[in-house]
Coordinates of C-alpha atoms and ligand atoms in Angstrom, one line a residue:
M1 CA -18.6 17.1 25.4
P2 CA -16.2 14.4 26.7
A3 CA -16.4 11.1 24.7
P4 CA -17.8 8.1 26.7
A5 CA -15.2 5.5 27.7
R6 CA -14.2 2.9 25.2
P7 CA -16.5 -0.2 25.7
A8 CA -14.9 -3.5 26.7
E9 CA -13.9 -5.8 23.8
D10 CA -16.7 -8.3 24.5
R11 CA -19.2 -5.4 24.3
L12 CA -17.7 -4.2 21.0
A13 CA -17.8 -7.8 19.6
G14 CA -21.6 -7.7 19.9
Y15 CA -21.7 -5.0 17.2
E16 CA -20.9 -5.2 13.5
P17 CA -19.2 -2.1 11.8
V18 CA -20.4 -1.2 8.3
I19 CA -17.9 0.8 6.4
G20 CA -17.7 2.4 3.0
L21 CA -14.8 4.3 1.6
E22 CA -14.4 7.2 -0.8
V23 CA -11.0 7.5 -2.3
H24 CA -9.8 10.5 -4.2
A25 CA -6.9 9.7 -6.6
Q26 CA -5.0 12.4 -8.5
L27 CA -4.5 11.4 -12.1
L28 CA -1.0 11.2 -13.6
T29 CA -1.6 13.7 -16.4
R30 CA 0.9 16.4 -17.6
T31 CA -1.7 19.2 -17.3
K32 CA -4.8 20.0 -15.3
L33 CA -8.4 18.8 -16.0
F34 CA -9.7 21.8 -17.8
C35 CA -6.7 24.0 -18.6
A36 CA -3.1 23.7 -19.8
C37 CA -1.4 24.5 -16.4
A38 CA 1.1 21.8 -15.3
N39 CA -0.2 19.1 -12.9
R40 CA 2.9 19.0 -10.7
F41 CA 3.4 18.8 -6.9
G42 CA 5.9 21.0 -5.0
A43 CA 6.1 24.2 -7.2
A44 CA 6.2 27.6 -5.5
P45 CA 2.6 28.6 -4.5
N46 CA 0.4 30.0 -7.2
T47 CA 2.9 29.6 -10.0
L48 CA 0.8 26.9 -11.9
V49 CA -2.3 28.9 -12.5
C50 CA -4.3 30.6 -15.3
P51 CA -7.6 32.4 -15.7
V52 CA -9.5 29.0 -16.0
C53 CA -8.2 27.4 -12.8
L54 CA -8.4 30.8 -11.0
G55 CA -12.0 31.0 -11.9
L56 CA -11.7 34.4 -13.6
P57 CA -14.9 35.7 -15.4
G58 CA -15.2 34.5 -19.0
A59 CA -12.7 31.7 -18.8
L60 CA -13.9 28.5 -20.3
P61 CA -13.0 24.9 -19.4
V62 CA -11.6 22.4 -22.0
L63 CA -11.6 18.8 -21.0
N64 CA -8.2 17.0 -20.9
R65 CA -8.4 13.8 -23.0
Q66 CA -5.5 12.1 -21.2
A67 CA -7.4 12.5 -17.9
V68 CA -10.4 10.7 -19.5
M69 CA -8.1 7.9 -20.7
L70 CA -6.6 7.4 -17.2
A71 CA -10.1 7.5 -15.6
L72 CA -11.2 4.8 -18.1
R73 CA -8.2 2.7 -17.3
A74 CA -9.0 2.9 -13.6
A75 CA -12.6 2.0 -14.4
L76 CA -11.7 -1.0 -16.5
A77 CA -9.0 -2.2 -14.1
T78 CA -11.6 -2.4 -11.3
G79 CA -14.2 -4.1 -13.6
C80 CA -16.5 -1.2 -13.7
T81 CA -19.1 -0.6 -16.5
V82 CA -18.1 2.6 -18.4
H83 CA -21.1 4.7 -19.4
Q84 CA -21.2 6.0 -23.0
T85 CA -22.4 9.3 -21.8
S86 CA -21.6 11.0 -18.5
V87 CA -22.3 14.5 -17.4
F88 CA -20.1 17.1 -15.6
E89 CA -22.0 19.1 -13.0
R90 CA -21.3 22.0 -10.8
K91 CA -21.1 21.2 -7.1
N92 CA -21.7 24.6 -5.4
Y93 CA -20.1 25.5 -2.1
F94 CA -18.0 28.3 -0.6
Y95 CA -14.5 27.7 0.7
P96 CA -11.4 29.9 0.3
D97 CA -9.5 27.3 -1.7
L98 CA -12.3 27.2 -4.4
P99 CA -12.1 30.5 -6.3
K100 CA -15.0 29.6 -8.7
G101 CA -17.4 28.9 -5.8
Y102 CA -18.1 25.5 -7.3
Q103 CA -16.2 22.4 -8.2
I104 CA -16.8 20.7 -11.6
S105 CA -17.7 17.1 -10.7
Q106 CA -20.0 14.3 -11.9
Y107 CA -23.1 13.5 -9.9
E108 CA -26.2 11.9 -11.4
R109 CA -24.4 10.4 -14.4
P110 CA -20.9 9.3 -13.4
L111 CA -18.3 7.9 -15.8
A112 CA -18.5 4.3 -14.5
T113 CA -20.4 2.2 -12.0
G114 CA -20.4 -1.3 -10.5
G115 CA -16.8 -2.6 -10.2
L116 CA -15.1 -5.0 -7.8
V117 CA -11.9 -5.1 -5.8
T118 CA -10.8 -8.4 -4.2
I119 CA -9.2 -8.4 -0.8
A120 CA -8.2 -11.0 1.8
G121 CA -11.0 -11.2 4.3
T122 CA -10.4 -10.7 8.0
G123 CA -11.7 -14.2 8.8
G124 CA -9.6 -15.8 6.0
G125 CA -10.5 -16.3 2.3
E126 CA -11.2 -13.6 -0.2
R127 CA -13.8 -10.8 0.1
R128 CA -15.1 -8.9 -2.9
V129 CA -15.7 -5.3 -2.3
R130 CA -18.3 -3.8 -4.6
L131 CA -17.6 -0.3 -6.1
A132 CA -20.6 1.9 -6.4
R133 CA -19.1 4.3 -8.9
I134 CA -16.0 6.1 -10.3
H135 CA -16.5 9.7 -11.4
M136 CA -14.2 12.4 -12.6
E137 CA -13.8 15.8 -10.9
E138 CA -11.3 18.6 -10.4
D139 CA -9.3 19.2 -7.2
A140 CA -9.6 22.3 -5.1
G141 CA -6.6 24.5 -4.0
K142 CA -5.0 24.2 -0.6
L143 CA -4.9 26.4 2.4
L144 CA -1.5 26.9 4.0
H145 CA -1.6 27.3 7.8
E146 CA 2.1 27.0 8.6
G147 CA 5.6 27.5 7.3
F148 CA 5.4 31.3 6.7
P149 CA 6.5 34.3 8.8
W150 CA 2.9 35.4 9.0
S151 CA 1.6 31.9 9.9
G152 CA -0.3 32.1 13.1
E153 CA -1.9 35.4 12.2
K154 CA -3.3 34.4 8.9
S155 CA -3.5 31.6 6.4
G156 CA -2.4 31.6 2.8
V157 CA -4.0 29.9 -0.2
D158 CA -2.1 27.9 -2.9
L159 CA -4.1 27.4 -6.1
N160 CA -1.6 25.2 -7.9
R161 CA -3.8 22.2 -7.0
A162 CA -7.0 23.9 -8.2
G163 CA -8.2 22.0 -11.3
V164 CA -5.9 19.0 -10.9
P165 CA -7.7 15.9 -12.3
L166 CA -9.2 13.5 -9.8
I167 CA -11.2 10.3 -9.8
E168 CA -13.4 9.6 -6.9
I169 CA -13.8 5.8 -6.2
V170 CA -16.8 5.0 -4.0
T171 CA -17.4 1.6 -2.5
E172 CA -20.7 0.1 -1.4
P173 CA -20.8 -0.3 2.4
D174 CA -19.2 -3.7 2.1
L175 CA -16.3 -3.5 4.6
R176 CA -16.8 -5.0 8.0
S177 CA -13.6 -4.0 10.0
P178 CA -10.8 -1.5 10.1
E179 CA -8.5 -4.3 8.9
E180 CA -10.7 -4.9 5.8
A181 CA -10.7 -1.2 5.1
H182 CA -6.9 -1.2 5.3
A183 CA -6.7 -4.2 3.0
Y184 CA -9.0 -2.6 0.5
L185 CA -6.9 0.6 0.4
V186 CA -3.7 -1.5 -0.1
A187 CA -5.4 -3.5 -2.9
L188 CA -6.9 -0.4 -4.6
R189 CA -3.6 1.5 -4.5
A190 CA -1.8 -1.4 -6.1
V191 CA -4.3 -1.5 -8.9
L192 CA -3.9 2.3 -9.5
L193 CA -0.2 2.0 -9.5
Y194 CA -0.1 -1.0 -11.8
A195 CA -2.5 0.8 -14.2
E196 CA -0.3 3.9 -14.0
V197 CA -3.4 6.0 -13.2
S198 CA -2.0 7.7 -10.1
D199 CA 1.3 7.7 -8.2
G200 CA -0.6 6.8 -5.1
N201 CA 1.6 9.1 -2.9
M202 CA -0.4 9.8 0.3
E203 CA 2.2 12.2 1.7
E204 CA 1.8 14.4 -1.3
G205 CA -2.0 14.0 -1.2
S206 CA -2.3 12.2 -4.5
L207 CA -4.4 9.6 -2.7
R208 CA -6.9 10.7 0.0
C209 CA -9.6 8.8 1.8
D210 CA -12.9 9.6 3.5
A211 CA -14.7 6.9 5.4
N212 CA -18.4 6.3 6.2
V213 CA -19.1 4.2 9.2
S214 CA -22.0 2.9 11.2
V215 CA -22.5 0.1 13.7
R216 CA -25.4 -2.3 14.3
R217 CA -26.0 -5.2 16.7
R218 CA -24.8 -8.4 15.1
G219 CA -27.7 -10.2 13.4
T220 CA -29.8 -7.1 12.7
P221 CA -30.1 -6.2 9.0
A222 CA -31.0 -2.5 9.5
L223 CA -28.1 -0.1 9.1
G224 CA -27.3 2.3 11.9
T225 CA -26.8 6.1 11.5
R226 CA -23.5 6.7 9.8
T227 CA -20.9 9.4 10.3
E228 CA -18.3 10.5 7.7
I229 CA -14.7 10.8 8.8
K230 CA -12.4 13.2 6.8
N231 CA -8.7 14.0 6.8
L232 CA -7.5 10.4 6.7
N233 CA -4.0 11.0 5.2
S234 CA -2.4 7.6 5.7
F235 CA -3.6 3.9 5.6
R236 CA -2.6 3.6 9.2
N237 CA -4.8 6.6 10.2
V238 CA -7.7 5.1 8.3
A239 CA -7.6 2.0 10.4
R240 CA -6.9 4.0 13.6
A241 CA -9.7 6.5 13.0
L242 CA -12.2 3.7 12.2
D243 CA -11.3 1.8 15.3
H244 CA -11.8 4.9 17.4
E245 CA -15.1 5.9 15.7
I246 CA -16.6 2.3 15.9
A247 CA -15.8 2.2 19.7
R248 CA -17.3 5.7 20.1
Q249 CA -20.5 4.8 18.3
V250 CA -20.9 1.6 20.3
A251 CA -20.4 3.6 23.5
V252 CA -23.1 6.0 22.5
V253 CA -25.6 3.3 21.6
E254 CA -24.8 1.3 24.8
A255 CA -25.4 4.4 26.9
G256 CA -28.9 4.6 25.3
G257 CA -28.0 7.6 23.1
E258 CA -28.3 8.1 19.4
V259 CA -25.5 8.4 16.9
L260 CA -25.8 11.8 15.0
Q261 CA -25.3 11.9 11.3
E262 CA -22.3 14.3 11.0
T263 CA -19.0 14.9 9.4
L264 CA -16.0 14.3 11.7
L265 CA -12.4 15.3 11.4
W266 CA -9.7 12.8 12.4
N267 CA -7.0 14.3 14.7
P268 CA -4.0 12.0 14.3
D269 CA -2.1 13.6 17.2
R270 CA -4.9 13.2 19.7
G271 CA -6.1 9.9 18.3
E272 CA -9.8 11.1 18.2
T273 CA -12.5 12.4 15.9
V274 CA -14.0 15.8 16.4
S275 CA -17.3 17.0 15.0
M276 CA -16.8 19.3 12.0
R277 CA -20.4 20.0 10.9
S278 CA -23.7 18.2 10.7
K279 CA -23.7 16.1 7.6
E280 CA -24.5 17.9 4.4
E281 CA -27.0 16.4 2.0
A282 CA -26.5 16.3 -1.8
H283 CA -29.2 19.0 -2.3
D284 CA -27.1 21.4 -0.2
Y285 CA -24.7 21.5 -3.1
R286 CA -27.3 22.6 -5.7
Y287 CA -25.9 20.3 -8.3
F288 CA -26.7 21.3 -11.9
P289 CA -25.2 20.3 -15.3
E290 CA -22.1 22.4 -16.1
P291 CA -23.3 24.7 -18.9
D292 CA -19.8 25.3 -20.3
L293 CA -19.1 21.6 -21.0
P294 CA -21.1 19.2 -23.2
P295 CA -21.9 15.7 -21.9
L296 CA -18.8 13.5 -22.1
A297 CA -19.4 11.0 -24.9
V298 CA -16.9 8.1 -24.5
V299 CA -16.5 6.3 -27.9
A300 CA -15.9 2.6 -28.1
E301 CA -12.4 3.1 -29.5
W302 CA -11.3 5.0 -26.4
I303 CA -12.5 2.1 -24.2
E304 CA -10.6 -0.3 -26.5
E305 CA -7.5 1.8 -26.4
A306 CA -7.7 2.0 -22.6
R307 CA -8.2 -1.7 -22.3
R308 CA -5.2 -2.5 -24.6
S309 CA -3.0 -0.2 -22.6
L310 CA -3.6 -2.0 -19.3
P311 CA -0.8 -4.2 -18.0
E312 CA -1.2 -7.4 -16.0
L313 CA -3.0 -6.4 -12.8
P314 CA -2.0 -7.2 -9.3
E315 CA -4.5 -10.0 -8.7
E316 CA -3.7 -11.8 -12.0
R317 CA 0.0 -11.4 -11.3
R318 CA -0.4 -12.7 -7.8
R319 CA -2.1 -15.9 -9.1
R320 CA 0.5 -16.3 -11.8
L321 CA 3.5 -15.9 -9.5
A322 CA 2.1 -18.4 -7.1
S323 CA 1.6 -21.0 -9.9
E324 CA 4.5 -20.3 -12.2
Y325 CA 7.2 -20.1 -9.4
S326 CA 5.4 -22.4 -6.9
L327 CA 5.4 -19.7 -4.3
P328 CA 3.2 -19.6 -1.2
D329 CA 0.2 -17.2 -1.5
Y330 CA 1.8 -15.0 1.2
D331 CA 5.0 -14.5 -0.9
A332 CA 3.0 -13.9 -4.0
S333 CA 0.8 -11.2 -2.4
V334 CA 3.8 -9.4 -0.7
L335 CA 5.7 -9.4 -4.0
T336 CA 2.9 -8.0 -6.1
Q337 CA 1.9 -5.1 -3.9
E338 CA 4.1 -3.0 -6.2
R339 CA 4.7 -3.7 -9.8
S340 CA 8.4 -2.8 -9.6
V341 CA 8.9 -5.2 -6.8
A342 CA 7.2 -8.0 -8.7
D343 CA 9.4 -7.1 -11.8
Y344 CA 12.5 -7.2 -9.6
F345 CA 11.6 -10.6 -8.1
E346 CA 10.9 -12.2 -11.5
A347 CA 14.2 -11.0 -12.9
A348 CA 16.1 -12.4 -9.8
A349 CA 14.1 -15.7 -9.9
R350 CA 14.9 -16.3 -13.5
A351 CA 18.5 -15.4 -13.2
S352 CA 19.1 -17.5 -10.1
G353 CA 17.0 -20.5 -11.0
N354 CA 15.8 -20.6 -7.4
P355 CA 12.5 -18.7 -7.1
K356 CA 11.8 -19.4 -3.4
A357 CA 15.2 -18.3 -2.2
S358 CA 14.9 -15.2 -4.4
S359 CA 11.5 -14.5 -2.9
N360 CA 12.9 -14.8 0.6
W361 CA 15.7 -12.4 -0.1
V362 CA 13.5 -9.8 -1.7
M363 CA 10.8 -10.0 1.0
T364 CA 13.2 -9.8 3.9
E365 CA 16.6 -8.2 3.1
V366 CA 15.8 -6.1 0.0
L367 CA 12.5 -4.6 1.2
R368 CA 14.0 -4.1 4.7
K369 CA 17.0 -2.2 3.3
L370 CA 14.8 -0.1 1.0
K371 CA 12.6 0.9 3.9
E372 CA 15.6 1.8 6.0
D373 CA 17.0 3.9 3.2
G374 CA 13.6 5.4 2.3
R375 CA 14.0 4.6 -1.4
G376 CA 12.2 2.7 -4.1
I377 CA 13.3 -0.6 -5.6
A378 CA 14.2 1.1 -8.9
S379 CA 17.2 2.7 -7.2
S380 CA 18.2 -0.5 -5.3
P381 CA 22.1 -0.7 -5.2
V382 CA 21.7 -4.5 -5.6
S383 CA 20.3 -5.3 -9.0
P384 CA 18.2 -8.4 -9.6
A385 CA 21.1 -10.0 -11.4
A386 CA 23.5 -9.3 -8.5
L387 CA 21.0 -10.8 -6.0
A388 CA 20.7 -13.9 -8.3
G389 CA 24.6 -14.1 -8.2
L390 CA 24.4 -14.2 -4.4
V391 CA 21.7 -16.9 -4.4
R392 CA 23.7 -19.0 -6.8
L393 CA 26.8 -18.9 -4.5
I394 CA 24.6 -20.2 -1.6
D395 CA 23.0 -22.9 -3.7
A396 CA 26.5 -24.1 -4.9
S397 CA 27.6 -24.2 -1.2
T398 CA 30.3 -21.7 -2.1
I399 CA 29.3 -19.6 0.9
S400 CA 27.2 -20.3 3.9
G401 CA 23.7 -18.7 4.4
K402 CA 25.1 -16.9 7.4
I403 CA 28.0 -15.3 5.5
A404 CA 25.6 -14.5 2.7
K405 CA 23.8 -12.0 5.0
D406 CA 27.1 -10.1 5.5
V407 CA 27.9 -10.3 1.8
F408 CA 24.5 -8.8 1.0
E409 CA 25.1 -5.9 3.5
R410 CA 28.4 -5.2 1.7
M411 CA 26.8 -5.5 -1.8
W412 CA 24.2 -2.9 -0.6
A413 CA 26.8 -0.5 0.7
T414 CA 29.2 -0.7 -2.2
G415 CA 27.2 -1.9 -5.2
E416 CA 29.8 -4.7 -5.7
E417 CA 28.9 -8.2 -7.0
A418 CA 28.9 -11.1 -4.5
P419 CA 31.7 -13.2 -6.1
A420 CA 34.1 -10.2 -6.0
I421 CA 33.4 -9.6 -2.3
V422 CA 33.7 -13.3 -1.4
E423 CA 37.0 -13.7 -3.1
R424 CA 38.6 -10.6 -1.7
E425 CA 37.4 -11.2 1.8
G426 CA 38.2 -14.9 1.8
L427 CA 34.7 -15.9 2.7
L428 CA 34.5 -19.1 0.8
Q429 CA 32.6 -21.8 2.7
L430 CA 34.8 -24.4 4.3
S431 CA 33.5 -27.7 2.9
D432 CA 36.8 -29.5 2.8
D433 CA 36.6 -32.4 5.2
S434 CA 40.3 -32.5 6.0
A435 CA 40.4 -28.9 7.2
L436 CA 37.1 -29.2 9.0
A437 CA 37.9 -32.5 10.7
A438 CA 40.8 -31.0 12.6
I439 CA 38.7 -28.2 14.0
V440 CA 35.9 -30.7 14.9
A441 CA 38.4 -33.0 16.6
D442 CA 39.8 -30.1 18.6
V443 CA 36.3 -28.9 19.7
V444 CA 35.3 -32.4 20.8
A445 CA 38.5 -33.0 22.7
R446 CA 38.1 -29.7 24.6
S447 CA 34.5 -30.4 25.7
P448 CA 34.4 -33.8 27.3
E449 CA 31.3 -32.9 29.4
Q450 CA 29.1 -31.9 26.4
A451 CA 30.5 -35.0 24.5
A452 CA 29.4 -37.2 27.4
S453 CA 26.0 -35.6 27.5
Y454 CA 25.5 -36.1 23.8
R455 CA 26.6 -39.7 24.1
G456 CA 24.3 -40.1 27.0
G457 CA 21.3 -39.3 24.8
K458 CA 21.0 -35.5 24.8
A459 CA 20.6 -34.9 21.1
A460 CA 20.5 -31.1 21.5
A461 CA 24.1 -31.1 22.6
L462 CA 25.0 -31.6 18.9
G463 CA 23.7 -28.1 18.2
W464 CA 26.1 -26.7 20.8
F465 CA 29.0 -28.4 19.0
V466 CA 27.9 -27.0 15.7
G467 CA 27.8 -23.5 17.2
Q468 CA 31.4 -24.0 18.5
V469 CA 32.7 -25.0 15.1
M470 CA 30.9 -22.1 13.4
R471 CA 32.5 -19.7 15.9
Q472 CA 36.0 -21.2 15.2
T473 CA 35.5 -20.7 11.5
G474 CA 33.9 -17.3 11.6
G475 CA 30.7 -18.7 10.3
R476 CA 32.3 -20.1 7.1
A477 CA 32.0 -23.8 7.8
N478 CA 29.5 -25.8 5.7
P479 CA 26.9 -26.8 8.3
H480 CA 26.0 -30.1 6.6
R481 CA 29.6 -31.2 6.6
V482 CA 30.1 -30.1 10.2
N483 CA 27.0 -32.1 11.3
A484 CA 28.3 -35.2 9.6
L485 CA 31.9 -34.8 10.9
L486 CA 30.7 -34.1 14.5
R487 CA 28.4 -37.2 14.5
R488 CA 31.4 -39.3 13.4
A489 CA 33.8 -37.8 15.9
L490 CA 31.3 -38.1 18.8
G491 CA 30.7 -41.8 17.8
E492 CA 27.8 -42.4 15.5
A493 CA 27.3 -45.8 17.1
K494 CA 26.7 -44.3 20.4
A495 CA 24.4 -41.5 19.1
P496 CA 20.9 -41.2 20.6
A497 CA 18.5 -43.8 19.4
G498 CA 16.2 -42.9 16.6
R499 CA 18.9 -41.2 14.5
Ligands
ZN1 ZN1 -4.9 26.8 -15.2

């Protein structure tokens, strides 16, 4: 059935989307949730398996304490209430990547409920997204549809992922736009990374997202029928899929139809959702308490231990950077999206004594080069101390800001420190008036027309002269001195009024 055309923007604006997200995060444990197999991505298929995670008869699960600790950290970092007793249950369904025929999860009594994640709202200000729950469960295996000589005729199954520990983090339906959903994911990922709960790597599947979405006419309190979108494997796809699905639902409602409750698959190549199955209800899974595991009793000391092990979290750090270093909120939020970036900035800011300049360099040049190279800040060829050295050279007027950009490129390519490059390449800023005055005089003498125009009151002509002097000096001239000398040479007395 072809989808109805996307409604016009003013029609869309008459509807309010209501979005809830379910995020699955793999925990950074050494071993799986209920057995001693390694929890590691990228091994040869079916090499990290044992009778427990293969679901062989008679094998019994044993809960991984480290997984519980990491789940507790996630719960505390998002302000959830941890429940003293939670219960593992069997979620029964058949799929080829699930050898046991059920997944061990938590249902009626989850580990934690009722947290909060703060995001920047679409209309400005902060929005608090309520978390319904965080529960623990095991991952399933993975079907392999491509990359083998027999692909195309049949699919393979890799059970290395079967039994890998997950937490599922479920929001209340508090999000009101694809942008807010995106902001929530960015904020949640930052919390999980700071707390060292998950590596947050979406390409490797350690963070996965499903979205529930419905629309209602603005001003109506009743919720519309929702659909669930699966297979959202990047933040960008979450926003794209939601945008598409919201428009589809509005089109259905506008045409007098009814949105069906169903599960949809997002196809990123075609940019559309396709129906996967009518929505299953909880009772379809025949949940019942896992008979091979006792209820999970979390003792107070574990919660204390988890709380003590939490570092400063992104929101706290954002507020601290803004106040301690007098940074704009924008800078503070960019710099704190990753803990390692915030660490890098703070080291550079302290060493340079100029936080705002350090922030500018990190946000623009450093992050840009890291993205180009596809590497993390931990392997940056320019250390925080080296960046601070560059900032100090600019602040001392030893080099111009323009030259500094070139010096930075060379530092990145060679790993050398700024002073060594500046000295060897002769890039010292020309601040000496006697040397600059000769160049200024020469430029003025050769451009009588522009000089007359400046003297005639066209202030912008000064910029043209500055450009000429910069060109003559290969960008090394100190712009403040050049401005002063040009004004003098062009006749300060005859400069435009108001200077
Ligand atoms: Zn195993």
